[in-house]
Amino acid sequence: MLMMKSQIRLIFLFSFLMVSSHCQKNELNNHCDPRSDTYSNLFVLKAILGDDDFRCSDPVELNRLLSFGFFGASNGLNKDYNARISGSTVSVSLPYAIVSSAKPYFNTFGTGVFFNEELVVSNNTVYDFSTPTKIDVQSIDGSKRTYTLIINKLFPVADTGQISCWDQAGTNQICSGTGKDGSYTDIPNPNGFMAPSSSELYPNDFITQNTLTGLVWKTCSEGATGTGCTGNAATLQNWSNSNTLCSNLNGVNGGMGYAGRKKWRLPTIQELLSIVNFQNTSPTTNLSFFPQTIGSGYWSQTVSNAVPGNNHAINFLNASLGNFPIATNGHARCVSGDLPPIENSFSESDSFTVLDNTTGLIWQKCSAGLSNSDCQLGSATPSLWENAITICENLSTSNKKWRLPNVTELQSLVSYSKAGTPFISNFFPNTQSTQYWTSTSNQSNAVNAFLTYFNTGDMSNLPKANTRPVRCVTND
């Protein structure tokens, strides 16, 4: 019956269009005059929206925004981001790195769409959405409808790249069903790196794009040049000079910037972590995307709140993350893109779980063993690594499929702007100011596994025979 009704509607619509196409249209934009274009447009809109009771109605329908979003292919991303339109509010999520230079698509029966009074073209205009944006849709009769655009800035977390599994004794094992990092392929998201490339305008400027985050990386470490980064050796310099090297990329090529891009800078520590591959050993990255990477320390722009005068860095020898005096010599790898939010955005899904609106991950509110609204009931009993995995795999809170987080997931919870320990949001009360287990083994010494240090913001590995607290995660 439903199918027959839909078919009748389409036949009726087709017949109307065939007949009306042979009639001379009235030039007046009268939405109640069957001879006018406005009336025809309104009729088509009503039919598409499934309104069988077609009557002469308010022409405001003709300035309605039907859809809005960002096509992945148009924005260097690996997926589309489609908005939710509710009343006069348009809400959409988008990776933070491209918010100031994104190309939106939209559909409407209006004759013009304006962002903050500027006329824009669907899937063509690149616009800066870093400030509040008002969307106006104008109708053929001059009427206008206004929408408020709300963008949730995302920092999608990628899979660690680890595809092997080891037990507590460091013995290699089949991954399936173990709950270890290697058993979860492309979780929470597949990494989106593309092979190094250059443009016709700047053939010597090689970049590596990440279609998950929208970030664009300089393929070579600072100092290295050429195809495959073999032209010169990567240089060592202190934090200040590393920072300057990246900033200076914005002024090259006659002010057009390296590879014709702007916003070059040192990466934050979370961004630098996103290029670590935990399956590989020295260097702990994928050389297909970042050739000639040195198995040594690389600077980030993230200041250590645990040790004044230090900044965080990652050692690509063993994937450890620490903080060091800024006078220390290290390497630099530069990135282009908007800065991430200073703090992740959290909300309580229910009394047991917390949603990270920035990463999309859902977390156990209390450390394993604790409960109540302030996580004061019970005890956060430290667990062996294998037991930590079992605790999360067996958890059934809120009817979700839980797991022990991998190292990039757990590290995403570290608050690098918080003044005191533990360095984690207050949405997670009574978090222990110590190291928490992750499901990621140390690939070069598999009797060890990685931990996140909520007392320093660092990340390292310890023997799996140690006992540490646990917090579980899901993206279910």
GROMACS .gro file of C-alpha atoms in nm:
model
  476
    1MET     CA    1   0.000   0.000   0.000
    2LEU     CA    2   0.284   0.235   0.090
    3MET     CA    3   0.461   0.155  -0.239
    4MET     CA    4   0.142   0.218  -0.440
    5LYS     CA    5   0.093   0.555  -0.269
    6SER     CA    6   0.453   0.654  -0.347
    7GLN     CA    7   0.416   0.548  -0.711
    8ILE     CA    8   0.093   0.748  -0.750
    9ARG     CA    9   0.271   1.053  -0.608
   10LEU     CA   10   0.558   1.019  -0.857
   11ILE     CA   11   0.315   0.971  -1.151
   12PHE     CA   12   0.121   1.278  -1.042
   13LEU     CA   13   0.439   1.482  -1.007
   14PHE     CA   14   0.567   1.368  -1.348
   15SER     CA   15   0.235   1.451  -1.513
   16PHE     CA   16   0.233   1.796  -1.356
   17LEU     CA   17   0.584   1.870  -1.474
   18MET     CA   18   0.510   1.749  -1.829
   19VAL     CA   19   0.196   1.960  -1.857
   20SER     CA   20   0.343   2.267  -1.689
   21SER     CA   21   0.652   2.256  -1.910
   22HIS     CA   22   0.430   2.327  -2.214
   23CYS     CA   23   0.243   2.613  -2.051
   24GLN     CA   24   0.351   2.972  -2.061
   25LYS     CA   25   0.448   3.077  -1.708
   26ASN     CA   26   0.328   3.396  -1.548
   27GLU     CA   27   0.622   3.623  -1.471
   28LEU     CA   28   0.473   3.705  -1.130
   29ASN     CA   29   0.627   3.525  -0.830
   30ASN     CA   30   0.289   3.443  -0.680
   31HIS     CA   31   0.310   3.123  -0.478
   32CYS     CA   32  -0.069   3.083  -0.505
   33ASP     CA   33  -0.080   3.123  -0.885
   34PRO     CA   34  -0.045   2.782  -1.061
   35ARG     CA   35   0.111   2.962  -1.361
   36SER     CA   36   0.404   3.102  -1.162
   37ASP     CA   37   0.753   2.955  -1.113
   38THR     CA   38   0.722   3.001  -0.737
   39TYR     CA   39   0.405   2.789  -0.730
   40SER     CA   40   0.576   2.515  -0.937
   41ASN     CA   41   0.885   2.509  -0.715
   42LEU     CA   42   0.671   2.486  -0.405
   43PHE     CA   43   0.469   2.202  -0.558
   44VAL     CA   44   0.785   2.004  -0.638
   45LEU     CA   45   0.924   2.063  -0.289
   46LYS     CA   46   0.600   1.942  -0.128
   47ALA     CA   47   0.601   1.629  -0.343
   48ILE     CA   48   0.963   1.548  -0.259
   49LEU     CA   49   0.891   1.592   0.111
   50GLY     CA   50   0.590   1.359   0.084
   51ASP     CA   51   0.319   1.619   0.146
   52ASP     CA   52   0.008   1.476  -0.030
   53ASP     CA   53  -0.218   1.755   0.092
   54PHE     CA   54  -0.082   2.019  -0.143
   55ARG     CA   55  -0.228   2.362  -0.081
   56CYS     CA   56  -0.120   2.719  -0.140
   57SER     CA   57   0.103   2.777   0.162
   58ASP     CA   58   0.367   3.004   0.305
   59PRO     CA   59   0.652   3.055   0.055
   60VAL     CA   60   0.902   3.026   0.340
   61GLU     CA   61   0.941   2.662   0.226
   62LEU     CA   62   1.135   2.794  -0.071
   63ASN     CA   63   1.408   2.934   0.151
   64ARG     CA   64   1.443   2.616   0.350
   65LEU     CA   65   1.786   2.453   0.385
   66LEU     CA   66   1.736   2.090   0.284
   67SER     CA   67   2.083   1.952   0.360
   68PHE     CA   68   2.428   2.070   0.466
   69GLY     CA   69   2.766   1.908   0.523
   70PHE     CA   70   3.117   1.848   0.399
   71PHE     CA   71   3.207   1.594   0.132
   72GLY     CA   72   3.523   1.406   0.226
   73ALA     CA   73   3.657   1.407  -0.129
   74SER     CA   74   3.625   1.785  -0.150
   75ASN     CA   75   3.805   1.844   0.181
   76GLY     CA   76   4.092   1.595   0.180
   77LEU     CA   77   3.909   1.361   0.420
   78ASN     CA   78   3.825   0.991   0.406
   79LYS     CA   79   3.455   1.031   0.487
   80ASP     CA   80   3.164   1.272   0.451
   81TYR     CA   81   3.036   1.477   0.744
   82ASN     CA   82   2.662   1.546   0.718
   83ALA     CA   83   2.477   1.798   0.932
   84ARG     CA   84   2.162   1.765   1.138
   85ILE     CA   85   1.914   2.044   1.070
   86SER     CA   86   1.669   2.112   1.352
   87GLY     CA   87   1.456   2.423   1.323
   88SER     CA   88   1.695   2.713   1.268
   89THR     CA   89   2.004   2.525   1.396
   90VAL     CA   90   2.251   2.336   1.175
   91SER     CA   91   2.484   2.104   1.371
   92VAL     CA   92   2.776   1.919   1.218
   93SER     CA   93   3.102   1.760   1.331
   94LEU     CA   94   3.427   1.822   1.142
   95PRO     CA   95   3.796   1.745   1.203
   96TYR     CA   96   3.943   2.053   1.370
   97ALA     CA   97   4.240   2.086   1.134
   98ILE     CA   98   4.031   2.211   0.839
   99VAL     CA   99   3.766   2.423   1.017
  100SER     CA  100   3.917   2.751   0.891
  101SER     CA  101   3.939   2.632   0.530
  102ALA     CA  102   3.654   2.392   0.463
  103LYS     CA  103   3.438   2.353   0.154
  104PRO     CA  104   3.072   2.284   0.242
  105TYR     CA  105   2.791   2.146   0.030
  106PHE     CA  106   2.425   2.240   0.073
  107ASN     CA  107   2.092   2.190  -0.099
  108THR     CA  108   1.802   2.434  -0.106
  109PHE     CA  109   1.528   2.565  -0.333
  110GLY     CA  110   1.645   2.916  -0.251
  111THR     CA  111   1.810   3.142  -0.506
  112GLY     CA  112   2.110   3.228  -0.290
  113VAL     CA  113   2.293   3.111   0.021
  114PHE     CA  114   2.500   3.351   0.232
  115PHE     CA  115   2.748   3.288   0.514
  116ASN     CA  116   2.769   3.600   0.732
  117GLU     CA  117   2.634   3.807   0.439
  118GLU     CA  118   2.884   3.656   0.189
  119LEU     CA  119   2.738   3.476  -0.113
  120VAL     CA  120   2.870   3.119  -0.136
  121VAL     CA  121   2.847   2.833  -0.384
  122SER     CA  122   2.781   2.474  -0.279
  123ASN     CA  123   3.087   2.246  -0.287
  124ASN     CA  124   3.292   2.527  -0.438
  125THR     CA  125   3.347   2.806  -0.184
  126VAL     CA  126   3.622   2.751   0.075
  127TYR     CA  127   3.513   2.925   0.395
  128ASP     CA  128   3.655   3.000   0.739
  129PHE     CA  129   3.420   2.850   0.999
  130SER     CA  130   3.645   2.927   1.296
  131THR     CA  131   3.414   3.212   1.403
  132PRO     CA  132   3.034   3.193   1.454
  133THR     CA  133   2.858   3.151   1.120
  134LYS     CA  134   2.509   3.269   1.025
  135ILE     CA  135   2.355   3.103   0.719
  136ASP     CA  136   2.092   3.296   0.522
  137VAL     CA  137   1.886   3.124   0.251
  138GLN     CA  138   1.713   3.365   0.018
  139SER     CA  139   1.399   3.280  -0.180
  140ILE     CA  140   1.304   3.390  -0.531
  141ASP     CA  141   1.050   3.631  -0.380
  142GLY     CA  142   1.320   3.795  -0.166
  143SER     CA  143   1.217   3.634   0.163
  144LYS     CA  144   1.499   3.499   0.380
  145ARG     CA  145   1.545   3.229   0.640
  146THR     CA  146   1.836   3.240   0.886
  147TYR     CA  147   2.015   2.944   1.042
  148THR     CA  148   2.285   2.923   1.307
  149LEU     CA  149   2.571   2.686   1.228
  150ILE     CA  150   2.728   2.491   1.515
  151ILE     CA  151   3.048   2.296   1.441
  152ASN     CA  152   3.177   2.033   1.682
  153LYS     CA  153   3.553   2.016   1.634
  154LEU     CA  154   3.668   1.655   1.615
  155PHE     CA  155   4.008   1.503   1.683
  156PRO     CA  156   3.958   1.151   1.544
  157VAL     CA  157   4.185   0.894   1.712
  158ALA     CA  158   4.352   0.641   1.482
  159ASP     CA  159   4.439   0.279   1.528
  160THR     CA  160   4.794   0.230   1.660
  161GLY     CA  161   4.903   0.015   1.367
  162GLN     CA  162   4.985  -0.280   1.594
  163ILE     CA  163   4.878  -0.606   1.428
  164SER     CA  164   5.074  -0.861   1.638
  165CYS     CA  165   4.991  -0.985   1.987
  166TRP     CA  166   5.201  -1.110   2.277
  167ASP     CA  167   5.100  -1.259   2.609
  168GLN     CA  168   5.220  -1.148   2.950
  169ALA     CA  169   5.541  -1.347   2.911
  170GLY     CA  170   5.615  -1.176   2.577
  171THR     CA  171   5.531  -1.483   2.368
  172ASN     CA  172   5.380  -1.413   2.027
  173GLN     CA  173   5.023  -1.542   1.992
  174ILE     CA  174   4.728  -1.541   1.754
  175CYS     CA  175   4.542  -1.215   1.811
  176SER     CA  176   4.181  -1.319   1.754
  177GLY     CA  177   3.971  -1.301   2.068
  178THR     CA  178   4.256  -1.195   2.299
  179GLY     CA  179   4.138  -0.838   2.362
  180LYS     CA  180   4.489  -0.712   2.296
  181ASP     CA  181   4.560  -0.412   2.072
  182GLY     CA  182   4.644  -0.625   1.768
  183SER     CA  183   4.306  -0.801   1.786
  184TYR     CA  184   4.122  -0.476   1.711
  185THR     CA  185   4.203  -0.379   1.351
  186ASP     CA  186   4.141  -0.017   1.251
  187ILE     CA  187   3.988   0.060   1.592
  188PRO     CA  188   3.874   0.322   1.669
  189ASN     CA  189   3.951   0.453   1.317
  190PRO     CA  190   4.181   0.346   1.034
  191ASN     CA  191   4.472   0.583   0.989
  192GLY     CA  192   4.444   0.794   0.678
  193PHE     CA  193   4.794   0.869   0.557
  194MET     CA  194   4.856   0.916   0.185
  195ALA     CA  195   5.186   0.865   0.005
  196PRO     CA  196   5.416   1.170  -0.009
  197SER     CA  197   5.335   1.406  -0.294
  198SER     CA  198   5.429   1.743  -0.440
  199SER     CA  199   5.253   1.983  -0.676
  200GLU     CA  200   5.346   2.125  -1.017
  201LEU     CA  201   5.393   2.467  -0.863
  202TYR     CA  202   5.619   2.338  -0.585
  203PRO     CA  203   5.778   2.016  -0.714
  204ASN     CA  204   6.044   2.009  -0.439
  205ASP     CA  205   5.802   2.052  -0.150
  206PHE     CA  206   5.686   1.709  -0.037
  207ILE     CA  207   5.388   1.669   0.194
  208THR     CA  208   5.210   1.374   0.357
  209GLN     CA  209   4.837   1.417   0.400
  210ASN     CA  210   4.623   1.251   0.667
  211THR     CA  211   4.266   1.204   0.547
  212LEU     CA  212   4.143   1.109   0.896
  213THR     CA  213   4.247   1.429   1.077
  214GLY     CA  214   4.284   1.668   0.783
  215LEU     CA  215   4.639   1.752   0.892
  216VAL     CA  216   4.913   1.801   0.631
  217TRP     CA  217   5.266   1.705   0.735
  218LYS     CA  218   5.598   1.801   0.589
  219THR     CA  219   5.722   1.463   0.467
  220CYS     CA  220   6.084   1.515   0.571
  221SER     CA  221   6.229   1.596   0.909
  222GLU     CA  222   6.365   1.951   0.921
  223GLY     CA  223   6.704   1.959   0.748
  224ALA     CA  224   6.630   1.663   0.519
  225THR     CA  225   6.527   1.736   0.160
  226GLY     CA  226   6.444   1.577  -0.173
  227THR     CA  227   6.256   1.271  -0.290
  228GLY     CA  228   6.272   1.015  -0.013
  229CYS     CA  229   6.425   1.282   0.218
  230THR     CA  230   6.777   1.175   0.119
  231GLY     CA  231   6.903   1.515   0.000
  232ASN     CA  232   7.045   1.625   0.335
  233ALA     CA  233   7.059   1.498   0.689
  234ALA     CA  234   6.795   1.584   0.948
  235THR     CA  235   6.924   1.849   1.186
  236LEU     CA  236   6.927   1.866   1.565
  237GLN     CA  237   6.831   2.185   1.746
  238ASN     CA  238   6.676   2.299   2.073
  239TRP     CA  239   6.302   2.354   2.113
  240SER     CA  240   6.308   2.725   2.031
  241ASN     CA  241   6.498   2.675   1.706
  242SER     CA  242   6.275   2.381   1.612
  243ASN     CA  243   5.972   2.601   1.663
  244THR     CA  244   6.125   2.875   1.446
  245LEU     CA  245   6.209   2.632   1.166
  246CYS     CA  246   5.845   2.532   1.138
  247SER     CA  247   5.713   2.888   1.159
  248ASN     CA  248   5.954   2.998   0.887
  249LEU     CA  249   5.791   2.758   0.641
  250ASN     CA  250   5.501   3.003   0.616
  251GLY     CA  251   5.723   3.262   0.449
  252VAL     CA  252   5.893   3.052   0.180
  253ASN     CA  253   5.799   3.047  -0.189
  254GLY     CA  254   5.760   3.423  -0.200
  255GLY     CA  255   5.528   3.423   0.100
  256MET     CA  256   5.300   3.151  -0.036
  257GLY     CA  257   5.430   2.902   0.218
  258TYR     CA  258   5.589   2.558   0.189
  259ALA     CA  259   5.396   2.355  -0.072
  260GLY     CA  260   5.175   2.663  -0.114
  261ARG     CA  261   5.029   2.615   0.233
  262LYS     CA  262   5.013   2.825   0.548
  263LYS     CA  263   4.970   2.751   0.921
  264TRP     CA  264   5.296   2.555   0.947
  265ARG     CA  265   5.397   2.493   1.309
  266LEU     CA  266   5.537   2.239   1.551
  267PRO     CA  267   5.272   1.975   1.621
  268THR     CA  268   5.106   1.930   1.957
  269ILE     CA  269   5.208   1.614   2.140
  270GLN     CA  270   4.876   1.446   2.052
  271GLU     CA  271   4.927   1.529   1.685
  272LEU     CA  272   5.284   1.397   1.691
  273LEU     CA  273   5.159   1.078   1.855
  274SER     CA  274   4.923   1.027   1.560
  275ILE     CA  275   5.216   0.948   1.327
  276VAL     CA  276   5.363   0.679   1.556
  277ASN     CA  277   5.319   0.322   1.436
  278PHE     CA  278   5.335   0.076   1.727
  279GLN     CA  279   5.402  -0.226   1.506
  280ASN     CA  280   5.731  -0.085   1.386
  281THR     CA  281   6.063  -0.052   1.565
  282SER     CA  282   6.323   0.220   1.542
  283PRO     CA  283   6.195   0.432   1.389
  284THR     CA  284   5.845   0.377   1.525
  285THR     CA  285   5.661   0.526   1.230
  286ASN     CA  286   5.571   0.420   0.876
  287LEU     CA  287   5.867   0.503   0.652
  288SER     CA  288   5.644   0.488   0.344
  289PHE     CA  289   5.482   0.810   0.464
  290PHE     CA  290   5.774   0.961   0.659
  291PRO     CA  291   6.099   0.837   0.499
  292GLN     CA  292   6.432   0.874   0.677
  293THR     CA  293   6.269   0.944   1.013
  294ILE     CA  294   6.535   0.934   1.285
  295GLY     CA  295   6.496   0.690   1.574
  296SER     CA  296   6.536   0.970   1.823
  297GLY     CA  297   6.349   1.254   1.996
  298TYR     CA  298   6.114   1.491   1.811
  299TRP     CA  299   5.983   1.810   1.969
  300SER     CA  300   5.620   1.911   2.015
  301GLN     CA  301   5.484   2.253   2.104
  302THR     CA  302   5.312   2.111   2.416
  303VAL     CA  303   5.439   2.252   2.744
  304SER     CA  304   5.484   2.019   3.041
  305ASN     CA  305   5.275   2.121   3.341
  306ALA     CA  306   5.452   1.860   3.551
  307VAL     CA  307   5.799   2.011   3.508
  308PRO     CA  308   5.819   2.388   3.445
  309GLY     CA  309   6.062   2.473   3.164
  310ASN     CA  310   6.010   2.140   2.987
  311ASN     CA  311   5.821   2.052   2.669
  312HIS     CA  312   5.688   1.716   2.563
  313ALA     CA  313   5.859   1.511   2.292
  314ILE     CA  314   5.834   1.162   2.140
  315ASN     CA  315   6.131   0.933   2.097
  316PHE     CA  316   6.089   0.746   1.769
  317LEU     CA  317   6.347   0.494   1.887
  318ASN     CA  318   6.093   0.321   2.114
  319ALA     CA  319   5.772   0.534   2.093
  320SER     CA  320   5.810   0.670   2.446
  321LEU     CA  321   5.665   1.012   2.524
  322GLY     CA  322   5.839   1.229   2.780
  323ASN     CA  323   5.917   1.587   2.879
  324PHE     CA  324   6.258   1.749   2.845
  325PRO     CA  325   6.429   2.084   2.910
  326ILE     CA  326   6.376   2.309   2.608
  327ALA     CA  327   6.753   2.359   2.577
  328THR     CA  328   6.785   1.989   2.481
  329ASN     CA  329   6.862   1.919   2.116
  330GLY     CA  330   6.599   1.725   1.923
  331HIS     CA  331   6.450   1.688   1.577
  332ALA     CA  332   6.153   1.871   1.427
  333ARG     CA  333   5.873   1.756   1.200
  334CYS     CA  334   5.634   2.031   1.096
  335VAL     CA  335   5.260   2.018   1.038
  336SER     CA  336   5.003   2.246   0.873
  337GLY     CA  337   4.647   2.288   0.998
  338ASP     CA  338   4.431   2.457   1.256
  339LEU     CA  339   4.520   2.396   1.619
  340PRO     CA  340   4.319   2.135   1.811
  341PRO     CA  341   4.086   2.238   2.094
  342ILE     CA  342   4.276   2.319   2.414
  343GLU     CA  343   4.055   2.073   2.602
  344ASN     CA  344   3.839   1.785   2.482
  345SER     CA  345   3.465   1.829   2.524
  346PHE     CA  346   3.301   1.573   2.755
  347SER     CA  347   2.945   1.491   2.856
  348GLU     CA  348   2.798   1.219   3.075
  349SER     CA  349   2.618   0.957   2.868
  350ASP     CA  350   2.469   0.812   3.187
  351SER     CA  351   2.580   0.778   3.548
  352PHE     CA  352   2.842   0.517   3.450
  353THR     CA  353   2.991   0.648   3.126
  354VAL     CA  354   3.142   0.965   2.979
  355LEU     CA  355   3.130   1.058   2.610
  356ASP     CA  356   3.430   1.239   2.464
  357ASN     CA  357   3.263   1.460   2.204
  358THR     CA  358   3.603   1.545   2.053
  359THR     CA  359   3.714   1.188   1.979
  360GLY     CA  360   3.379   1.007   1.977
  361LEU     CA  361   3.504   0.755   2.235
  362ILE     CA  362   3.290   0.646   2.532
  363TRP     CA  363   3.473   0.591   2.861
  364GLN     CA  364   3.411   0.420   3.189
  365LYS     CA  365   3.354   0.713   3.425
  366CYS     CA  366   3.523   0.548   3.724
  367SER     CA  367   3.843   0.349   3.732
  368ALA     CA  368   3.770  -0.025   3.740
  369GLY     CA  369   3.669  -0.120   4.094
  370LEU     CA  370   3.520   0.220   4.180
  371SER     CA  371   3.158   0.331   4.157
  372ASN     CA  372   2.907   0.594   4.269
  373SER     CA  373   2.862   0.942   4.121
  374ASP     CA  374   3.195   1.063   4.262
  375CYS     CA  375   3.377   0.730   4.214
  376GLN     CA  376   3.450   0.710   4.586
  377LEU     CA  377   3.283   0.374   4.652
  378GLY     CA  378   3.505   0.067   4.628
  379SER     CA  379   3.873   0.044   4.543
  380ALA     CA  380   4.070   0.101   4.222
  381THR     CA  381   4.258  -0.223   4.267
  382PRO     CA  382   4.575  -0.237   4.055
  383SER     CA  383   4.576  -0.529   3.811
  384LEU     CA  384   4.824  -0.733   3.614
  385TRP     CA  385   4.820  -0.651   3.243
  386GLU     CA  386   4.640  -0.971   3.135
  387ASN     CA  387   4.385  -0.922   3.413
  388ALA     CA  388   4.329  -0.563   3.301
  389ILE     CA  389   4.236  -0.690   2.955
  390THR     CA  390   3.997  -0.947   3.104
  391ILE     CA  391   3.831  -0.687   3.328
  392CYS     CA  392   3.741  -0.469   3.029
  393GLU     CA  393   3.644  -0.756   2.798
  394ASN     CA  394   3.399  -0.884   3.062
  395LEU     CA  395   3.251  -0.544   3.141
  396SER     CA  396   2.885  -0.506   3.040
  397THR     CA  397   2.808  -0.157   3.173
  398SER     CA  398   2.536   0.023   2.972
  399ASN     CA  399   2.507  -0.287   2.748
  400LYS     CA  400   2.818  -0.194   2.552
  401LYS     CA  401   3.116  -0.393   2.423
  402TRP     CA  402   3.413  -0.270   2.627
  403ARG     CA  403   3.787  -0.316   2.583
  404LEU     CA  404   4.114  -0.205   2.740
  405PRO     CA  405   4.209   0.112   2.546
  406ASN     CA  406   4.506   0.113   2.315
  407VAL     CA  407   4.779   0.365   2.386
  408THR     CA  408   4.659   0.640   2.149
  409GLU     CA  409   4.307   0.614   2.290
  410LEU     CA  410   4.413   0.640   2.654
  411GLN     CA  411   4.665   0.916   2.581
  412SER     CA  412   4.379   1.120   2.430
  413LEU     CA  413   4.239   1.157   2.784
  414VAL     CA  414   4.546   1.342   2.911
  415SER     CA  415   4.475   1.707   2.986
  416TYR     CA  416   4.784   1.910   2.895
  417SER     CA  417   4.629   2.236   3.012
  418LYS     CA  418   4.533   2.128   3.363
  419ALA     CA  419   4.747   2.282   3.634
  420GLY     CA  420   4.753   1.993   3.882
  421THR     CA  421   4.756   1.616   3.889
  422PRO     CA  422   4.600   1.393   3.785
  423PHE     CA  423   4.617   1.537   3.434
  424ILE     CA  424   4.266   1.436   3.329
  425SER     CA  425   3.926   1.608   3.310
  426ASN     CA  426   3.714   1.641   3.623
  427PHE     CA  427   3.453   1.433   3.439
  428PHE     CA  428   3.662   1.138   3.568
  429PRO     CA  429   3.658   1.184   3.948
  430ASN     CA  430   3.902   1.006   4.176
  431THR     CA  431   4.135   0.907   3.891
  432GLN     CA  432   4.457   0.778   4.042
  433SER     CA  433   4.761   1.004   3.988
  434THR     CA  434   4.970   0.723   3.844
  435GLN     CA  435   5.011   0.508   3.532
  436TYR     CA  436   4.717   0.321   3.372
  437TRP     CA  437   4.746   0.013   3.152
  438THR     CA  438   4.684   0.015   2.778
  439SER     CA  439   4.633  -0.289   2.552
  440THR     CA  440   4.940  -0.200   2.342
  441SER     CA  441   5.253  -0.411   2.384
  442ASN     CA  442   5.605  -0.276   2.344
  443GLN     CA  443   5.686  -0.418   2.002
  444SER     CA  444   6.061  -0.428   2.067
  445ASN     CA  445   6.035  -0.582   2.414
  446ALA     CA  446   5.703  -0.765   2.431
  447VAL     CA  447   5.721  -0.853   2.800
  448ASN     CA  448   5.639  -0.483   2.845
  449ALA     CA  449   5.320  -0.291   2.765
  450PHE     CA  450   5.256   0.082   2.731
  451LEU     CA  451   5.098   0.292   3.003
  452THR     CA  452   4.966   0.647   3.020
  453TYR     CA  453   5.108   0.853   3.307
  454PHE     CA  454   4.833   1.073   3.452
  455ASN     CA  455   5.084   1.209   3.702
  456THR     CA  456   5.311   1.359   3.432
  457GLY     CA  457   5.127   1.340   3.097
  458ASP     CA  458   5.398   1.106   2.968
  459MET     CA  459   5.377   0.760   2.813
  460SER     CA  460   5.617   0.470   2.850
  461ASN     CA  461   5.625   0.095   2.900
  462LEU     CA  462   5.670  -0.135   3.197
  463PRO     CA  463   5.682  -0.515   3.247
  464LYS     CA  464   5.334  -0.667   3.220
  465ALA     CA  465   5.389  -0.837   3.556
  466ASN     CA  466   5.339  -0.500   3.726
  467THR     CA  467   5.000  -0.403   3.865
  468ARG     CA  468   4.833  -0.077   3.765
  469PRO     CA  469   4.479   0.075   3.760
  470VAL     CA  470   4.241   0.024   3.469
  471ARG     CA  471   3.986   0.234   3.278
  472CYS     CA  472   3.788   0.076   2.993
  473VAL     CA  473   3.669   0.226   2.664
  474THR     CA  474   3.424   0.158   2.384
  475ASN     CA  475   3.320   0.316   2.057
  476ASP     CA  476   3.010   0.096   2.043
   0.00000   0.00000   0.00000
